[in-house]
Short mmCIF file of C-alpha atoms (C1' of nucleotides) in Angstrom, two decimals:
data_model
loop_
_atom_site.label_atom_id
_atom_site.label_comp_id
_atom_site.label_asym_id
_atom_site.label_seq_id
_atom_site.Cartn_x
_atom_site.Cartn_y
_atom_site.Cartn_z
CA MET A 1 0.00 0.00 0.00
CA PRO A 2 1.33 3.41 -0.90
CA LYS A 3 1.84 5.78 1.99
CA ILE A 4 0.71 9.37 1.49
CA LEU A 5 3.37 11.83 2.63
CA SER A 6 2.08 14.03 5.41
CA GLU A 7 3.06 17.20 7.23
CA ALA A 8 5.76 15.39 9.23
CA PHE A 9 7.64 14.44 6.06
CA PHE A 10 7.75 18.04 4.91
CA ASN A 11 8.44 19.61 8.31
CA ARG A 12 12.17 18.87 8.04
CA ASP A 13 15.33 20.38 6.61
CA THR A 14 14.50 21.52 3.08
CA GLU A 15 17.51 19.90 1.39
CA ILE A 16 16.71 16.59 3.10
CA VAL A 17 13.11 16.78 1.89
CA ALA A 18 14.25 17.67 -1.64
CA ARG A 19 16.55 14.65 -1.68
CA ASP A 20 14.00 12.31 -0.11
CA LEU A 21 11.34 13.29 -2.63
CA LEU A 22 13.37 11.58 -5.35
CA GLY A 23 11.67 8.25 -6.01
CA LYS A 24 8.41 9.36 -4.41
CA PHE A 25 5.33 9.77 -6.56
CA LEU A 26 3.44 12.91 -7.49
CA VAL A 27 -0.20 11.98 -7.97
CA ARG A 28 -2.89 14.05 -9.66
CA GLU A 29 -6.52 12.97 -9.58
CA ILE A 30 -9.27 14.74 -11.48
CA GLY A 31 -12.64 13.06 -11.15
CA LYS A 32 -11.98 9.37 -11.64
CA LYS A 33 -8.82 9.91 -13.63
CA GLN A 34 -5.50 9.49 -11.90
CA VAL A 35 -2.11 10.34 -13.36
CA SER A 36 1.14 9.95 -11.50
CA GLY A 37 4.87 9.97 -11.97
CA MET A 38 8.00 9.25 -9.99
CA ILE A 39 9.89 12.36 -8.98
CA THR A 40 13.31 12.51 -10.64
CA GLU A 41 14.38 16.10 -10.06
CA THR A 42 13.87 18.71 -7.31
CA GLU A 43 15.32 21.95 -6.02
CA ALA A 44 15.45 23.35 -2.47
CA TYR A 45 14.63 26.98 -1.69
CA ASP A 46 15.17 27.70 1.95
CA GLY A 47 15.10 30.55 4.39
CA PHE A 48 15.29 34.32 4.56
CA GLU A 49 18.78 34.64 3.09
CA ASP A 50 18.56 32.57 -0.08
CA LYS A 51 18.58 35.19 -2.82
CA ALA A 52 17.31 32.64 -5.33
CA SER A 53 14.15 32.13 -3.29
CA HIS A 54 11.00 34.11 -3.94
CA ALA A 55 10.74 34.55 -0.17
CA PHE A 56 14.03 36.47 -0.02
CA ARG A 57 12.30 39.85 -0.10
CA GLY A 58 9.94 38.87 2.66
CA LYS A 59 6.33 37.86 2.84
CA THR A 60 4.11 39.06 0.02
CA LEU A 61 0.74 37.98 -1.31
CA ARG A 62 2.51 35.54 -3.63
CA THR A 63 5.06 34.12 -1.21
CA GLU A 64 3.06 33.97 2.01
CA VAL A 65 2.30 30.30 1.42
CA MET A 66 6.03 29.57 1.71
CA PHE A 67 5.84 30.93 5.26
CA GLY A 68 2.86 28.72 6.03
CA LYS A 69 2.40 25.13 7.05
CA PRO A 70 4.51 22.31 5.57
CA GLY A 71 2.94 19.99 3.02
CA TYR A 72 1.03 22.71 1.17
CA GLY A 73 1.32 23.54 -2.52
CA TYR A 74 3.00 26.68 -3.79
CA VAL A 75 1.99 27.08 -7.42
CA TYR A 76 2.90 30.19 -9.36
CA PHE A 77 2.66 31.45 -12.90
CA THR A 78 5.76 32.67 -14.73
CA TYR A 79 6.98 33.84 -18.14
CA GLY A 80 3.38 34.58 -18.99
CA MET A 81 2.66 30.94 -19.77
CA HIS A 82 3.99 28.42 -17.27
CA PHE A 83 2.93 27.08 -13.88
CA LEU A 84 5.54 25.70 -11.49
CA VAL A 85 4.72 23.58 -8.46
CA ASN A 86 6.46 23.44 -5.09
CA VAL A 87 5.69 21.82 -1.77
CA VAL A 88 6.18 23.93 1.34
CA THR A 89 8.69 22.66 3.90
CA ARG A 90 9.80 23.55 7.44
CA GLU A 91 7.75 24.90 10.26
CA HIS A 92 5.07 27.58 10.08
CA GLY A 93 6.68 31.02 9.90
CA TYR A 94 9.87 29.83 8.18
CA PRO A 95 9.87 30.34 4.39
CA ALA A 96 10.94 27.25 2.45
CA ALA A 97 9.76 24.98 -0.34
CA VAL A 98 10.89 22.29 -2.75
CA LEU A 99 10.36 22.85 -6.47
CA ILE A 100 9.43 19.72 -8.39
CA ARG A 101 11.31 19.86 -11.68
CA GLY A 102 10.95 16.41 -13.21
CA ILE A 103 8.91 13.21 -13.04
CA LYS A 104 8.88 9.88 -14.85
CA LEU A 105 5.44 8.68 -15.90
CA GLU A 106 4.15 5.11 -15.54
CA ASP A 107 4.90 4.47 -19.22
CA GLY A 108 8.48 5.59 -18.79
CA LYS A 109 8.03 8.95 -20.46
CA LEU A 110 10.15 11.62 -18.85
CA LEU A 111 8.76 15.05 -18.09
CA ASP A 112 12.06 16.86 -17.66
CA GLY A 113 11.06 20.40 -16.82
CA PRO A 114 8.97 22.03 -14.10
CA ALA A 115 6.45 23.50 -16.51
CA LYS A 116 6.15 20.33 -18.56
CA LEU A 117 4.91 18.29 -15.63
CA THR A 118 2.44 20.90 -14.44
CA LYS A 119 0.99 21.08 -17.93
CA PHE A 120 0.69 17.30 -18.19
CA LEU A 121 -0.86 16.97 -14.73
CA ALA A 122 -3.13 20.01 -15.16
CA ILE A 123 -1.64 21.75 -12.14
CA ASP A 124 -2.54 25.43 -11.99
CA LYS A 125 -3.11 28.25 -9.51
CA SER A 126 -6.25 26.62 -8.18
CA LEU A 127 -3.90 24.30 -6.26
CA ASN A 128 -1.89 27.15 -4.76
CA LYS A 129 -2.10 27.23 -0.95
CA LYS A 130 -3.91 23.90 -0.99
CA LYS A 131 -2.81 21.03 1.19
CA ALA A 132 -1.19 18.17 -0.73
CA ALA A 133 -3.76 15.48 0.03
CA LYS A 134 -6.29 13.21 -1.63
CA LEU A 135 -9.04 15.71 -0.99
CA THR A 136 -7.41 18.35 -3.19
CA GLY A 137 -6.60 15.93 -6.00
CA LEU A 138 -2.85 16.48 -5.71
CA TRP A 139 -0.61 14.64 -3.30
CA LEU A 140 2.69 12.83 -2.86
CA GLU A 141 3.13 9.23 -1.88
CA ASP A 142 5.76 6.63 -1.12
CA ARG A 143 5.32 3.47 -3.18
CA GLY A 144 8.30 1.74 -1.67
CA VAL A 145 10.75 2.53 -4.45
CA ARG A 146 14.28 2.36 -3.10
CA ILE A 147 16.75 4.85 -4.48
CA ALA A 148 20.40 3.80 -4.45
CA LYS A 149 22.48 6.54 -2.93
CA ASN A 150 24.97 6.59 -5.78
CA THR A 151 22.24 7.48 -8.28
CA ILE A 152 21.43 10.75 -6.49
CA GLN A 153 23.18 13.72 -8.06
CA LYS A 154 23.54 17.28 -6.78
CA SER A 155 24.12 20.45 -8.73
CA ALA A 156 23.49 24.18 -8.85
CA ARG A 157 19.88 25.20 -9.34
CA ILE A 158 18.59 26.06 -12.80
CA GLY A 159 17.66 29.54 -13.97
CA VAL A 160 18.68 31.44 -10.85
CA ALA A 161 21.61 33.53 -12.13
CA TYR A 162 19.78 36.62 -10.86
CA ALA A 163 20.62 35.48 -7.30
CA GLY A 164 24.29 36.34 -7.80
CA PRO A 165 27.37 34.11 -7.88
CA VAL A 166 27.17 32.87 -4.29
CA TRP A 167 23.54 31.81 -4.13
CA SER A 168 23.20 30.61 -7.72
CA ALA A 169 26.16 28.28 -7.14
CA LYS A 170 24.64 26.52 -4.11
CA LYS A 171 24.18 22.86 -4.87
CA ARG A 172 20.52 22.58 -3.99
CA ARG A 173 19.29 20.74 -7.07
CA PHE A 174 18.84 16.99 -6.67
CA TYR A 175 18.23 14.53 -9.48
CA LEU A 176 18.49 10.86 -10.36
CA SER A 177 21.21 9.91 -12.81
CA ILE A 178 19.25 6.96 -14.22
"C1'" DT B 1 19.48 32.83 -29.65
"C1'" DG B 2 15.20 34.85 -29.09
"C1'" DA B 3 10.05 35.02 -28.97
"C1'" DA B 4 5.98 34.10 -26.40
"C1'" DT B 5 3.14 36.44 -22.80
"C1'" DG B 6 1.21 38.21 -18.18
"C1'" DA B 7 1.74 38.36 -13.05
"C1'" DT B 8 4.55 40.47 -9.71
"C1'" DC B 9 7.51 43.65 -7.54
"C1'" DA B 10 10.27 47.90 -6.82
"C1'" DC B 11 10.21 52.53 -7.38
"C1'" DG B 12 8.62 57.04 -6.73
"C1'" DG C 1 0.83 53.86 -12.29
"C1'" DT C 2 4.92 52.16 -14.89
"C1'" DG C 3 8.65 49.30 -16.46
"C1'" DA C 4 11.78 45.44 -15.77
"C1'" DT C 5 12.03 40.91 -14.80
"C1'" DC C 6 11.04 36.11 -14.61
"C1'" DA C 7 12.68 28.98 -10.29
"C1'" DT C 8 10.61 28.10 -18.85
"C1'" DT C 9 9.86 26.05 -23.22
"C1'" DC C 10 10.17 25.60 -28.01
"C1'" DA C 11 11.36 26.82 -32.54
"C1'" DT C 12 14.76 29.08 -35.42
#
DNA sequence: TGAATGATCACG
DNA sequence: GTGATCATTCAT
């Protein structure tokens, strides 16, 4: 039986959560239709100091969900055409989230880009600030897949050059090499 | 390498 | 209120 990831899973160090999400499943259910994929790529955005994080400039209407409870969705619209999905981590009041950048579908097809998977799973702003749970039609679960440690790779995050040399170089992107 | 395309944020 | 920018993708 798959185990749905709850608040306790997300209320931990953001980099640990980002790493542990590899091999877990992102599940989207609309009506009777269910689509899911194994997470293959994530990025950690943590704290008040991370210049790459949207929360760096403090709490705003957009980023307040990052300051909220762990296990909630942070979905935002960018470049005038793309939705990106994160899951909030750490305790209430501390801004942090993990961006889901890639998943592998049941049929083996790879969705290697944060906006590709949201498009395929029909994830949009209606899921912003919603708890990741069956009730909302979007959740994460552990199906018992074991990830060998030597297949987990770390690198700098993608598309964050604006954060400056120090913060853009932080190795907070995690992905599977297989 | 650059266009698409609109929400968000800083500034004044 | 205005203008720059963007946690991207796809075609040229």
